[in-house]
Coordinates of C-alpha atoms in Angstrom, one line a residue:
X1 CA 13.2 -43.7 216.6
X2 CA 13.4 -40.3 215.7
X3 CA 13.1 -38.9 219.3
X4 CA 16.4 -39.4 221.7
X5 CA 16.3 -42.1 224.1
X6 CA 18.2 -40.0 226.3
X7 CA 14.9 -37.8 227.0
X8 CA 14.5 -36.3 230.5
X9 CA 10.5 -36.9 230.3
X10 CA 9.8 -32.9 229.8
X11 CA 8.9 -32.7 226.4
X12 CA 6.5 -34.8 224.4
X13 CA 6.6 -35.5 220.6
X14 CA 3.4 -35.2 218.7
X15 CA 2.3 -35.9 215.6
X16 CA 0.7 -33.0 213.6
X17 CA -2.4 -35.2 212.2
X18 CA -2.9 -39.0 211.8
X19 CA -4.9 -41.1 209.0
X20 CA -7.6 -43.3 210.6
X21 CA -7.0 -46.2 208.5
X22 CA -3.9 -48.7 209.7
X23 CA -2.3 -49.3 206.3
X24 CA -3.1 -48.6 202.8
X25 CA -2.0 -46.0 200.1
X26 CA -2.7 -42.4 201.6
X27 CA -0.2 -40.4 200.1
X28 CA 1.2 -37.7 202.4
X29 CA -0.7 -39.2 205.6
X30 CA 0.7 -41.0 208.6
X31 CA -0.6 -43.6 210.2
X32 CA -1.0 -44.4 214.1
X33 CA 1.7 -46.7 213.9
X34 CA 4.0 -44.5 211.8
X35 CA 3.5 -41.8 214.7
X36 CA 4.2 -44.3 217.7
X37 CA 7.4 -45.6 215.9
X38 CA 8.7 -42.0 215.4
X39 CA 8.8 -41.4 219.1
X40 CA 5.2 -39.7 219.2
X41 CA 3.0 -40.2 222.0
X42 CA 0.4 -37.6 221.1
X43 CA -1.5 -36.2 218.0
X44 CA -3.4 -33.1 217.3
X45 CA -6.8 -33.6 215.6
X46 CA -9.6 -30.9 214.5
X47 CA -7.3 -28.5 213.0
X48 CA -9.4 -25.6 211.7
X49 CA -7.1 -25.9 208.4
X50 CA -7.7 -29.8 208.0
X51 CA -11.7 -28.9 208.8
X52 CA -11.9 -26.1 206.4
X53 CA -9.4 -26.5 203.5
X54 CA -9.2 -30.5 203.4
X55 CA -13.3 -30.8 204.2
X56 CA -12.5 -32.8 207.4
X57 CA -15.9 -33.1 209.2
X58 CA -17.0 -34.1 212.6
X59 CA -17.0 -37.8 211.3
X60 CA -13.8 -38.1 210.1
X61 CA -12.4 -36.5 212.8
X62 CA -14.0 -38.9 215.3
X63 CA -12.7 -42.1 213.1
X64 CA -9.2 -40.6 213.7
X65 CA -9.8 -39.9 217.3
X66 CA -10.8 -43.7 217.7
X67 CA -8.0 -44.7 215.9
X68 CA -5.6 -42.7 217.9
X69 CA -6.7 -43.5 221.4
X70 CA -6.7 -47.5 220.3
X71 CA -3.5 -47.3 219.0
X72 CA -2.5 -45.6 222.3
X73 CA -1.7 -42.1 221.2
X74 CA -3.0 -39.4 223.2
X75 CA -5.3 -36.7 221.5
X76 CA -4.8 -32.9 221.6
X77 CA -8.5 -31.6 220.3
X78 CA -8.3 -28.5 218.4
X79 CA -12.1 -27.0 218.3
X80 CA -12.9 -23.4 217.6
X81 CA -15.5 -21.3 215.3
X82 CA -14.6 -19.3 212.1
X83 CA -15.0 -15.6 212.3
X84 CA -18.5 -15.5 210.8
X85 CA -19.8 -18.1 213.2
X86 CA -18.6 -16.0 216.2
X87 CA -19.7 -13.1 214.7
X88 CA -23.0 -14.7 214.4
X89 CA -23.4 -15.8 218.0
X90 CA -22.5 -19.5 217.2
X91 CA -19.7 -19.7 219.0
X92 CA -20.7 -22.4 221.7
X93 CA -22.9 -24.5 219.4
X94 CA -20.1 -25.0 216.9
X95 CA -17.4 -25.6 219.6
X96 CA -20.0 -27.6 221.5
X97 CA -20.8 -30.1 218.4
X98 CA -17.0 -30.1 217.7
X99 CA -16.2 -31.0 221.0
X100 CA -18.8 -33.8 221.3
X101 CA -16.8 -35.4 218.3
X102 CA -14.0 -36.4 220.4

């Protein structure tokens, strides 16, 4: 594994993202099994960049969450509104909708 076996337990390793499918040809993506094999205990899901640049919606993030939890990874949930949503007074609506996904 990538993580040293001499770890003090004070630092955790996280995958920046995972794919919801356990296997298949998903170039550039990491499965939960791959993250675990590298020593990760966590994964970060819901990044604004993944939402806005890669068009990941709440459904896909929910599927990734289910896959991560089923594999034993702990999910670090990212939520947040865009500037125009904040300026439009929609912060709570957007954040609650994203949070329900997890």
